[in-house]
Amino acid sequence: MTTRLIGGPGGPTLFEVWHTAETPALITAQPGSSDEDGLVLAPPGNGTRIRVIEFPPEGDEIRQLTGADAQAKFKSMGSESASTSQAGAPHPLMHRTQTVDYGIVLEGEITMVLDRGETSLQAGDVIIQNGTNHAWANRSGKICRMAFVLIDGRFSDEIAPEKK
């Protein structure tokens, strides 16, 4: 397992547990070590990823991020294009990936911020992200720990982002 603090003090800590590089997953007698260098937001193409994230209480350093700051944070995870932050966005760390994500709140509370609205989640809650534009905001004053299973996917034509 690899542990990474993202964005410096006040940022989340990611615990990279495991990933598969293909579907169906190749099952071997002796699994090897990770073939990735550094932190990668999305799972490999046609693969999966499981990680645990500890979200500290959100402070001003997050709330005051600019769009360029947010893009730099996602770029450090190999996914600059995931950032959808722009003026007037409901949260500076709004992002969207071509994945289906299963998120499970293990401890604490967190708010899932969407384009239109928010949902508060507590320990035991499960959320399915299906290519949704979203951000995570910990407004509780305590660490929130979540487990995520990310599954590579592709957007249908009806929800694919416009190409620039």
Coordinates of C-alpha atoms in Angstrom, one line a residue:
M1 CA 0.0 0.0 0.0
T2 CA 1.2 3.5 -0.9
T3 CA 0.3 6.6 1.2
R4 CA 0.3 10.1 -0.3
L5 CA -0.6 13.5 1.2
I6 CA -2.1 15.6 -1.6
G7 CA -1.8 19.3 -1.8
G8 CA 0.3 19.8 1.4
P9 CA -1.0 20.4 4.9
G10 CA -4.7 20.5 5.0
G11 CA -5.1 18.2 2.0
P12 CA -6.4 14.7 2.0
T13 CA -4.3 11.6 2.5
L14 CA -4.7 8.8 -0.1
F15 CA -4.0 5.2 0.7
E16 CA -3.6 3.3 -2.5
V17 CA -4.6 -0.3 -1.7
W18 CA -4.7 -2.1 -5.1
H19 CA -5.5 -1.8 -8.8
T20 CA -6.2 -4.1 -11.7
A21 CA -4.9 -3.3 -15.1
E22 CA -7.5 -5.1 -17.2
T23 CA -10.9 -6.7 -17.3
P24 CA -11.2 -9.5 -16.8
A25 CA -8.4 -9.2 -14.2
L26 CA -5.4 -11.5 -14.6
I27 CA -5.3 -13.6 -11.5
T28 CA -1.8 -14.9 -10.7
A29 CA -0.5 -17.3 -8.0
Q30 CA 1.8 -14.5 -6.6
P31 CA 0.5 -10.9 -7.2
G32 CA 3.3 -8.5 -7.9
S33 CA 3.9 -5.0 -6.7
S34 CA 2.4 -1.9 -8.2
D35 CA 3.5 -1.0 -11.7
E36 CA 2.7 2.7 -11.2
D37 CA 5.0 5.5 -10.2
G38 CA 3.3 8.2 -8.2
L39 CA -0.3 8.9 -7.6
V40 CA -2.9 8.3 -10.4
L41 CA -6.5 9.5 -9.9
A42 CA -8.3 7.2 -12.3
P43 CA -8.0 3.4 -12.6
P44 CA -6.0 2.1 -15.6
G45 CA -7.9 1.7 -18.9
N46 CA -10.3 -1.3 -18.5
G47 CA -9.1 -1.6 -14.9
T48 CA -10.1 -0.9 -11.3
R49 CA -8.7 0.8 -8.3
I50 CA -9.4 0.7 -4.6
R51 CA -8.2 3.4 -2.3
V52 CA -9.0 4.9 1.1
I53 CA -9.0 8.7 1.5
E54 CA -8.8 10.6 4.8
F55 CA -10.4 14.0 4.3
P56 CA -9.4 16.5 7.0
P57 CA -11.8 19.3 7.9
E58 CA -11.9 21.7 5.0
G59 CA -10.1 25.0 5.7
D60 CA -9.6 28.3 3.9
E61 CA -6.7 26.8 1.9
I62 CA -9.2 24.7 0.1
R63 CA -12.1 27.2 -0.1
Q64 CA -9.8 29.9 -1.6
L65 CA -8.3 27.8 -4.4
T66 CA -8.4 29.3 -7.9
G67 CA -9.2 27.3 -11.0
A68 CA -5.5 27.1 -11.9
D69 CA -4.7 25.9 -8.3
A70 CA -7.3 23.2 -8.7
Q71 CA -6.0 22.1 -12.1
A72 CA -2.5 21.9 -10.6
K73 CA -3.7 19.6 -7.8
F74 CA -5.4 17.3 -10.3
K75 CA -2.4 17.4 -12.6
S76 CA -0.3 16.1 -9.7
M77 CA -2.5 13.0 -9.8
G78 CA -2.2 12.6 -13.6
S79 CA -5.7 14.0 -14.3
E80 CA -5.5 17.7 -15.0
S81 CA -8.5 17.3 -17.4
A82 CA -10.7 16.0 -14.5
S83 CA -10.8 19.4 -12.9
T84 CA -14.0 21.3 -13.8
S85 CA -13.4 24.2 -11.5
Q86 CA -14.4 27.6 -12.9
A87 CA -15.7 30.9 -11.7
G88 CA -19.1 30.4 -9.9
A89 CA -18.5 26.6 -9.4
P90 CA -20.1 25.3 -6.2
H91 CA -16.7 24.1 -4.9
P92 CA -13.1 24.8 -6.1
L93 CA -12.3 21.1 -6.4
M94 CA -15.2 20.1 -8.7
H95 CA -14.1 17.3 -11.0
R96 CA -15.4 14.6 -13.3
T97 CA -13.9 11.3 -14.4
Q98 CA -14.9 8.6 -16.8
T99 CA -15.4 6.1 -14.0
V100 CA -18.1 4.4 -11.9
D101 CA -17.1 4.9 -8.3
Y102 CA -18.4 3.1 -5.3
G103 CA -17.8 5.3 -2.2
I104 CA -18.3 4.1 1.4
V105 CA -18.1 6.4 4.4
L106 CA -16.1 4.4 7.0
E107 CA -15.8 7.1 9.6
G108 CA -17.0 10.7 10.1
E109 CA -19.1 12.9 7.9
I110 CA -18.7 14.5 4.5
T111 CA -20.7 16.5 2.0
M112 CA -20.8 15.5 -1.7
V113 CA -21.1 18.8 -3.6
L114 CA -22.9 18.5 -7.0
D115 CA -23.6 21.1 -9.7
R116 CA -27.1 21.5 -8.3
G117 CA -27.2 20.7 -4.6
E118 CA -25.4 18.8 -1.9
T119 CA -25.8 15.5 0.0
S120 CA -24.5 14.9 3.5
L121 CA -23.1 11.5 4.1
Q122 CA -22.2 9.7 7.4
A123 CA -20.5 6.6 8.5
G124 CA -22.1 3.6 6.8
D125 CA -23.5 5.5 3.8
V126 CA -22.7 4.3 0.3
I127 CA -22.7 6.6 -2.8
I128 CA -22.4 5.6 -6.4
Q129 CA -20.7 8.2 -8.7
N130 CA -21.5 7.6 -12.3
G131 CA -19.4 10.1 -14.1
T132 CA -20.9 12.9 -12.0
N133 CA -19.3 16.3 -11.7
H134 CA -18.7 16.6 -8.0
A135 CA -16.4 17.6 -5.1
W136 CA -16.0 16.4 -1.5
A137 CA -16.2 18.9 1.4
N138 CA -15.5 18.0 5.0
R139 CA -17.4 20.6 7.1
S140 CA -17.6 18.4 10.2
G141 CA -14.5 19.5 12.2
K142 CA -13.2 15.8 12.3
I143 CA -11.4 13.5 9.9
C144 CA -13.7 11.7 7.4
R145 CA -12.4 8.3 6.1
M146 CA -13.9 6.9 2.9
A147 CA -13.1 3.8 0.8
F148 CA -13.5 4.1 -3.0
V149 CA -13.6 1.4 -5.7
L150 CA -13.1 3.1 -9.1
I151 CA -14.0 1.3 -12.3
D152 CA -12.8 2.5 -15.7
G153 CA -15.7 3.5 -17.9
R154 CA -16.7 5.7 -20.9
F155 CA -19.3 8.4 -21.2
S156 CA -22.4 7.6 -23.3
D157 CA -22.9 10.1 -26.2
E158 CA -25.7 11.8 -24.3
I159 CA -23.5 12.8 -21.3
A160 CA -20.0 13.0 -23.0
P161 CA -18.4 16.4 -22.5
E162 CA -18.2 18.7 -25.5
K163 CA -14.9 18.6 -27.3
K164 CA -13.1 21.9 -27.5

